[in-house]
Amino acid sequence: MKRTRVKRSGQMTAKEYVWSQIRELKTFTISHISSNAPLSYKLSKEKVNYHIKGWVAAGFLGKECIHSKDILQPKNRYTLIKDTGIEPPRVDSKGNKLTKGLGREQMWRTMRITGEFTHKQLAVTASTEDVIIAEATAKSYVSALYRAGYLKITKPSNTHGGLAVYMLKPAAWTGAKPPMVKRIHVVYDQNIHEIVYPKKGDIQSDY
């Protein structure tokens, strides 16, 4: 199967890198993270601070001001308070919870757990109190993943109103991050950092 390479497989985003360093260090300064980051991330102190201030506001990090005779200007020292795992907390710069993209995550995870499903069943099963998934949204996402080769049809739709039944191909599970469907009808896999649709081949194997 041919795919269009976008980014080296397995490479973290800048935000993911910052969060991984926070989890490793536990206590840190902004300059420590920015100065030790690989050049490819282009992480200035301002960029690191942009990610950190939201986590402080949301209570994931603690912040204290360091005063010392050896330091002309006081520095802020941060401490990890709430470790949410490898995925960075989804908050904005003011600490407000972000729900954008959660619907895709819930559908992607539900596809793997439930086995067979119609788009209507997926919308109901994947919805939560915080994120309600509309049938039209589920139908659009399912159609996109089917075209991209992630899903197979186990039971076709019929003229009597029966909906198509889908199943996630075992070989198509690339990781926890849901494939992204762009406005230009491109499906992008965040786990392997590649465009998987449109493409010449398809994910044919069920392994």
PDB file of C-alpha atoms in Angstrom:
ATOM      1  CA  MET A   1       0.000   0.000   0.000  1.00  0.00           C
ATOM      2  CA  LYS A   2       1.447   3.364  -1.012  1.00  0.00           C
ATOM      3  CA  ARG A   3       1.085   6.325   1.293  1.00  0.00           C
ATOM      4  CA  THR A   4       2.201   9.926   1.116  1.00  0.00           C
ATOM      5  CA  ARG A   5       4.831  10.636   3.739  1.00  0.00           C
ATOM      6  CA  VAL A   6       4.160  13.766   5.787  1.00  0.00           C
ATOM      7  CA  LYS A   7       6.266  13.384   8.923  1.00  0.00           C
ATOM      8  CA  ARG A   8       8.607  10.756  10.282  1.00  0.00           C
ATOM      9  CA  SER A   9       6.539   7.990  11.844  1.00  0.00           C
ATOM     10  CA  GLY A  10       6.435   8.177  15.629  1.00  0.00           C
ATOM     11  CA  GLN A  11       7.573  11.804  15.890  1.00  0.00           C
ATOM     12  CA  MET A  12       5.767  13.759  18.586  1.00  0.00           C
ATOM     13  CA  THR A  13       4.234  17.158  18.050  1.00  0.00           C
ATOM     14  CA  ALA A  14       5.802  20.092  19.920  1.00  0.00           C
ATOM     15  CA  LYS A  15       2.984  20.007  22.470  1.00  0.00           C
ATOM     16  CA  GLU A  16       3.418  16.262  23.004  1.00  0.00           C
ATOM     17  CA  TYR A  17       7.173  16.721  23.431  1.00  0.00           C
ATOM     18  CA  VAL A  18       6.710  19.436  26.066  1.00  0.00           C
ATOM     19  CA  TRP A  19       4.247  17.270  27.987  1.00  0.00           C
ATOM     20  CA  SER A  20       6.543  14.222  27.795  1.00  0.00           C
ATOM     21  CA  GLN A  21       9.388  16.276  29.283  1.00  0.00           C
ATOM     22  CA  ILE A  22       7.144  17.560  32.055  1.00  0.00           C
ATOM     23  CA  ARG A  23       6.178  13.982  32.954  1.00  0.00           C
ATOM     24  CA  GLU A  24       9.827  12.950  32.979  1.00  0.00           C
ATOM     25  CA  LEU A  25      11.206  15.912  34.932  1.00  0.00           C
ATOM     26  CA  LYS A  26       8.293  16.447  37.367  1.00  0.00           C
ATOM     27  CA  THR A  27       9.818  19.796  38.414  1.00  0.00           C
ATOM     28  CA  PHE A  28      11.238  22.152  35.792  1.00  0.00           C
ATOM     29  CA  THR A  29      11.682  25.629  34.364  1.00  0.00           C
ATOM     30  CA  ILE A  30      10.628  26.820  30.929  1.00  0.00           C
ATOM     31  CA  SER A  31      14.222  27.487  29.889  1.00  0.00           C
ATOM     32  CA  HIS A  32      15.221  23.921  30.799  1.00  0.00           C
ATOM     33  CA  ILE A  33      12.673  22.462  28.378  1.00  0.00           C
ATOM     34  CA  SER A  34      13.284  24.951  25.568  1.00  0.00           C
ATOM     35  CA  SER A  35      17.091  24.747  25.726  1.00  0.00           C
ATOM     36  CA  ASN A  36      17.165  20.936  25.682  1.00  0.00           C
ATOM     37  CA  ALA A  37      14.540  20.410  22.978  1.00  0.00           C
ATOM     38  CA  PRO A  38      15.602  19.036  19.564  1.00  0.00           C
ATOM     39  CA  LEU A  39      16.044  21.825  17.013  1.00  0.00           C
ATOM     40  CA  SER A  40      13.336  20.319  14.812  1.00  0.00           C
ATOM     41  CA  TYR A  41      10.669  21.441  17.295  1.00  0.00           C
ATOM     42  CA  LYS A  42      11.798  25.087  17.199  1.00  0.00           C
ATOM     43  CA  LEU A  43      10.714  25.492  20.810  1.00  0.00           C
ATOM     44  CA  SER A  44      11.379  28.994  22.063  1.00  0.00           C
ATOM     45  CA  LYS A  45      10.606  29.978  25.659  1.00  0.00           C
ATOM     46  CA  GLU A  46       7.494  31.744  24.384  1.00  0.00           C
ATOM     47  CA  LYS A  47       6.190  28.593  22.694  1.00  0.00           C
ATOM     48  CA  VAL A  48       6.826  26.448  25.768  1.00  0.00           C
ATOM     49  CA  ASN A  49       5.099  29.032  27.956  1.00  0.00           C
ATOM     50  CA  TYR A  50       2.110  29.061  25.591  1.00  0.00           C
ATOM     51  CA  HIS A  51       1.483  25.373  26.276  1.00  0.00           C
ATOM     52  CA  ILE A  52       2.294  25.537  29.980  1.00  0.00           C
ATOM     53  CA  LYS A  53       0.103  28.459  31.064  1.00  0.00           C
ATOM     54  CA  GLY A  54      -3.104  26.612  30.165  1.00  0.00           C
ATOM     55  CA  TRP A  55      -2.031  23.560  32.166  1.00  0.00           C
ATOM     56  CA  VAL A  56      -1.235  25.797  35.140  1.00  0.00           C
ATOM     57  CA  ALA A  57      -4.636  27.488  34.916  1.00  0.00           C
ATOM     58  CA  ALA A  58      -6.374  24.094  34.745  1.00  0.00           C
ATOM     59  CA  GLY A  59      -4.508  22.766  37.778  1.00  0.00           C
ATOM     60  CA  PHE A  60      -2.313  20.210  36.050  1.00  0.00           C
ATOM     61  CA  LEU A  61       0.849  22.102  37.007  1.00  0.00           C
ATOM     62  CA  GLY A  62       1.873  24.061  40.073  1.00  0.00           C
ATOM     63  CA  LYS A  63       3.847  27.303  39.772  1.00  0.00           C
ATOM     64  CA  GLU A  64       6.188  29.053  42.199  1.00  0.00           C
ATOM     65  CA  CYS A  65       8.532  32.004  41.888  1.00  0.00           C
ATOM     66  CA  ILE A  66      12.209  31.334  42.636  1.00  0.00           C
ATOM     67  CA  HIS A  67      14.239  34.093  44.329  1.00  0.00           C
ATOM     68  CA  SER A  68      17.997  33.701  44.562  1.00  0.00           C
ATOM     69  CA  LYS A  69      21.089  35.860  45.027  1.00  0.00           C
ATOM     70  CA  ASP A  70      22.571  34.261  41.910  1.00  0.00           C
ATOM     71  CA  ILE A  71      19.551  35.150  39.769  1.00  0.00           C
ATOM     72  CA  LEU A  72      19.066  38.769  38.713  1.00  0.00           C
ATOM     73  CA  GLN A  73      15.407  38.215  37.870  1.00  0.00           C
ATOM     74  CA  PRO A  74      13.085  35.769  39.659  1.00  0.00           C
ATOM     75  CA  LYS A  75      12.248  32.606  37.700  1.00  0.00           C
ATOM     76  CA  ASN A  76       9.135  30.505  37.681  1.00  0.00           C
ATOM     77  CA  ARG A  77       9.483  26.872  38.645  1.00  0.00           C
ATOM     78  CA  TYR A  78       6.751  24.410  37.726  1.00  0.00           C
ATOM     79  CA  THR A  79       5.749  21.080  39.249  1.00  0.00           C
ATOM     80  CA  LEU A  80       3.578  18.341  37.773  1.00  0.00           C
ATOM     81  CA  ILE A  81       0.468  17.890  39.937  1.00  0.00           C
ATOM     82  CA  LYS A  82      -1.908  15.849  37.783  1.00  0.00           C
ATOM     83  CA  ASP A  83      -0.403  13.304  35.390  1.00  0.00           C
ATOM     84  CA  THR A  84      -3.006  12.426  32.755  1.00  0.00           C
ATOM     85  CA  GLY A  85      -0.794   9.972  30.871  1.00  0.00           C
ATOM     86  CA  ILE A  86       0.994  10.323  27.552  1.00  0.00           C
ATOM     87  CA  GLU A  87      -1.711  12.495  25.981  1.00  0.00           C
ATOM     88  CA  PRO A  88      -1.341  16.205  26.854  1.00  0.00           C
ATOM     89  CA  PRO A  89      -4.329  17.716  28.698  1.00  0.00           C
ATOM     90  CA  ARG A  90      -6.833  19.284  26.294  1.00  0.00           C
ATOM     91  CA  VAL A  91      -7.209  22.853  27.529  1.00  0.00           C
ATOM     92  CA  ASP A  92      -6.838  26.334  26.058  1.00  0.00           C
ATOM     93  CA  SER A  93      -4.470  29.016  27.357  1.00  0.00           C
ATOM     94  CA  LYS A  94      -7.008  29.955  30.067  1.00  0.00           C
ATOM     95  CA  GLY A  95      -7.388  26.384  31.280  1.00  0.00           C
ATOM     96  CA  ASN A  96     -10.795  25.780  29.720  1.00  0.00           C
ATOM     97  CA  LYS A  97     -11.450  22.223  28.540  1.00  0.00           C
ATOM     98  CA  LEU A  98     -11.351  21.717  24.768  1.00  0.00           C
ATOM     99  CA  THR A  99     -13.798  19.277  23.195  1.00  0.00           C
ATOM    100  CA  LYS A 100     -12.824  19.734  19.548  1.00  0.00           C
ATOM    101  CA  GLY A 101     -11.772  16.387  18.114  1.00  0.00           C
ATOM    102  CA  LEU A 102     -13.145  14.366  21.041  1.00  0.00           C
ATOM    103  CA  GLY A 103     -16.024  13.080  18.924  1.00  0.00           C
ATOM    104  CA  ARG A 104     -13.569  11.491  16.478  1.00  0.00           C
ATOM    105  CA  GLU A 105     -11.609   9.963  19.355  1.00  0.00           C
ATOM    106  CA  GLN A 106     -14.748   8.473  20.860  1.00  0.00           C
ATOM    107  CA  MET A 107     -15.911   7.023  17.530  1.00  0.00           C
ATOM    108  CA  TRP A 108     -12.462   5.627  16.700  1.00  0.00           C
ATOM    109  CA  ARG A 109     -12.176   3.938  20.091  1.00  0.00           C
ATOM    110  CA  THR A 110     -15.757   2.643  19.923  1.00  0.00           C
ATOM    111  CA  MET A 111     -15.166   1.105  16.478  1.00  0.00           C
ATOM    112  CA  ARG A 112     -12.417  -1.059  17.915  1.00  0.00           C
ATOM    113  CA  ILE A 113     -14.406  -2.102  20.981  1.00  0.00           C
ATOM    114  CA  THR A 114     -17.833  -2.824  19.501  1.00  0.00           C
ATOM    115  CA  GLY A 115     -16.871  -4.808  16.407  1.00  0.00           C
ATOM    116  CA  GLU A 116     -19.747  -4.470  13.936  1.00  0.00           C
ATOM    117  CA  PHE A 117     -21.818  -1.294  13.775  1.00  0.00           C
ATOM    118  CA  THR A 118     -23.991   0.957  11.624  1.00  0.00           C
ATOM    119  CA  HIS A 119     -23.361   4.688  11.604  1.00  0.00           C
ATOM    120  CA  LYS A 120     -26.490   5.192  13.751  1.00  0.00           C
ATOM    121  CA  GLN A 121     -25.308   2.669  16.330  1.00  0.00           C
ATOM    122  CA  LEU A 122     -21.887   4.294  16.376  1.00  0.00           C
ATOM    123  CA  ALA A 123     -23.379   7.750  17.030  1.00  0.00           C
ATOM    124  CA  VAL A 124     -25.315   6.443  20.032  1.00  0.00           C
ATOM    125  CA  THR A 125     -22.596   4.218  21.492  1.00  0.00           C
ATOM    126  CA  ALA A 126     -19.777   6.740  21.113  1.00  0.00           C
ATOM    127  CA  SER A 127     -21.704   9.689  22.580  1.00  0.00           C
ATOM    128  CA  THR A 128     -21.102  10.852  26.153  1.00  0.00           C
ATOM    129  CA  GLU A 129     -22.677  13.487  28.396  1.00  0.00           C
ATOM    130  CA  ASP A 130     -19.997  15.972  27.373  1.00  0.00           C
ATOM    131  CA  VAL A 131     -19.830  15.139  23.660  1.00  0.00           C
ATOM    132  CA  ILE A 132     -22.966  14.161  21.741  1.00  0.00           C
ATOM    133  CA  ILE A 133     -22.288  12.790  18.251  1.00  0.00           C
ATOM    134  CA  ALA A 134     -24.895  13.485  15.584  1.00  0.00           C
ATOM    135  CA  GLU A 135     -25.901  10.703  13.186  1.00  0.00           C
ATOM    136  CA  ALA A 136     -24.795  12.836  10.230  1.00  0.00           C
ATOM    137  CA  THR A 137     -21.360  13.303  11.809  1.00  0.00           C
ATOM    138  CA  ALA A 138     -20.971   9.568  12.391  1.00  0.00           C
ATOM    139  CA  LYS A 139     -22.148   8.786   8.854  1.00  0.00           C
ATOM    140  CA  SER A 140     -19.642  11.209   7.332  1.00  0.00           C
ATOM    141  CA  TYR A 141     -16.743   9.861   9.419  1.00  0.00           C
ATOM    142  CA  VAL A 142     -17.618   6.227   8.717  1.00  0.00           C
ATOM    143  CA  SER A 143     -17.848   6.924   4.980  1.00  0.00           C
ATOM    144  CA  ALA A 144     -14.458   8.643   4.987  1.00  0.00           C
ATOM    145  CA  LEU A 145     -12.762   5.795   6.861  1.00  0.00           C
ATOM    146  CA  TYR A 146     -14.363   3.236   4.572  1.00  0.00           C
ATOM    147  CA  ARG A 147     -13.011   5.052   1.501  1.00  0.00           C
ATOM    148  CA  ALA A 148      -9.596   5.227   3.148  1.00  0.00           C
ATOM    149  CA  GLY A 149      -9.595   1.471   3.742  1.00  0.00           C
ATOM    150  CA  TYR A 150      -9.917   1.379   7.525  1.00  0.00           C
ATOM    151  CA  LEU A 151     -13.353  -0.256   7.485  1.00  0.00           C
ATOM    152  CA  LYS A 152     -14.967  -3.150   5.676  1.00  0.00           C
ATOM    153  CA  ILE A 153     -18.680  -3.732   5.066  1.00  0.00           C
ATOM    154  CA  THR A 154     -19.943  -6.938   6.669  1.00  0.00           C
ATOM    155  CA  LYS A 155     -23.540  -6.387   5.589  1.00  0.00           C
ATOM    156  CA  PRO A 156     -24.502  -4.078   2.688  1.00  0.00           C
ATOM    157  CA  SER A 157     -27.416  -1.658   2.937  1.00  0.00           C
ATOM    158  CA  ASN A 158     -30.654  -2.677   1.225  1.00  0.00           C
ATOM    159  CA  THR A 159     -33.684  -1.071  -0.397  1.00  0.00           C
ATOM    160  CA  HIS A 160     -35.851  -1.890   2.629  1.00  0.00           C
ATOM    161  CA  GLY A 161     -34.066   0.655   4.790  1.00  0.00           C
ATOM    162  CA  GLY A 162     -31.401  -1.615   6.195  1.00  0.00           C
ATOM    163  CA  LEU A 163     -28.218   0.307   6.938  1.00  0.00           C
ATOM    164  CA  ALA A 164     -24.767  -0.902   5.968  1.00  0.00           C
ATOM    165  CA  VAL A 165     -22.925  -2.676   8.768  1.00  0.00           C
ATOM    166  CA  TYR A 166     -19.220  -1.910   9.119  1.00  0.00           C
ATOM    167  CA  MET A 167     -16.239  -3.343  10.973  1.00  0.00           C
ATOM    168  CA  LEU A 168     -12.805  -1.910  11.647  1.00  0.00           C
ATOM    169  CA  LYS A 169     -10.128  -3.998   9.929  1.00  0.00           C
ATOM    170  CA  PRO A 170      -7.709  -5.325  12.579  1.00  0.00           C
ATOM    171  CA  ALA A 171      -4.768  -4.340  10.369  1.00  0.00           C
ATOM    172  CA  ALA A 172      -6.107  -0.783  10.177  1.00  0.00           C
ATOM    173  CA  TRP A 173      -5.752  -0.038  13.890  1.00  0.00           C
ATOM    174  CA  THR A 174      -2.652   2.165  13.820  1.00  0.00           C
ATOM    175  CA  GLY A 175      -2.932   3.601  17.317  1.00  0.00           C
ATOM    176  CA  ALA A 176      -5.121   5.524  19.741  1.00  0.00           C
ATOM    177  CA  LYS A 177      -5.268   8.762  17.774  1.00  0.00           C
ATOM    178  CA  PRO A 178      -8.228   8.923  15.379  1.00  0.00           C
ATOM    179  CA  PRO A 179      -7.656   9.473  11.655  1.00  0.00           C
ATOM    180  CA  MET A 180      -8.396  13.089  10.747  1.00  0.00           C
ATOM    181  CA  VAL A 181     -10.667  13.960   7.835  1.00  0.00           C
ATOM    182  CA  LYS A 182      -9.669  17.255   6.267  1.00  0.00           C
ATOM    183  CA  ARG A 183     -12.014  19.632   4.455  1.00  0.00           C
ATOM    184  CA  ILE A 184     -10.299  18.747   1.198  1.00  0.00           C
ATOM    185  CA  HIS A 185     -11.444  15.130   1.701  1.00  0.00           C
ATOM    186  CA  VAL A 186      -8.034  13.893   2.786  1.00  0.00           C
ATOM    187  CA  VAL A 187      -7.769  11.315   5.583  1.00  0.00           C
ATOM    188  CA  TYR A 188      -4.657  11.830   7.736  1.00  0.00           C
ATOM    189  CA  ASP A 189      -3.430   9.230  10.252  1.00  0.00           C
ATOM    190  CA  GLN A 190      -1.995  10.963  13.339  1.00  0.00           C
ATOM    191  CA  ASN A 191      -0.352   7.779  14.607  1.00  0.00           C
ATOM    192  CA  ILE A 192       1.854   7.135  11.580  1.00  0.00           C
ATOM    193  CA  HIS A 193       1.885  10.752  10.326  1.00  0.00           C
ATOM    194  CA  GLU A 194       0.788   9.877   6.799  1.00  0.00           C
ATOM    195  CA  ILE A 195      -1.983  10.717   4.354  1.00  0.00           C
ATOM    196  CA  VAL A 196      -3.841   7.457   3.801  1.00  0.00           C
ATOM    197  CA  TYR A 197      -6.554   8.722   1.451  1.00  0.00           C
ATOM    198  CA  PRO A 198      -6.590   9.379  -1.441  1.00  0.00           C
ATOM    199  CA  LYS A 199      -4.066   6.713  -2.380  1.00  0.00           C
ATOM    200  CA  LYS A 200      -3.389   4.128  -5.044  1.00  0.00           C
ATOM    201  CA  GLY A 201      -3.658   1.090  -2.805  1.00  0.00           C
ATOM    202  CA  ASP A 202      -5.873   0.101   0.085  1.00  0.00           C
ATOM    203  CA  ILE A 203      -5.605  -1.630   3.429  1.00  0.00           C
ATOM    204  CA  GLN A 204      -6.581  -5.002   2.021  1.00  0.00           C
ATOM    205  CA  SER A 205      -5.277  -7.369   4.662  1.00  0.00           C
ATOM    206  CA  ASP A 206      -7.190  -8.278   7.809  1.00  0.00           C
ATOM    207  CA  TYR A 207      -4.062  -9.911   9.265  1.00  0.00           C
TER     208      TYR A 207
END
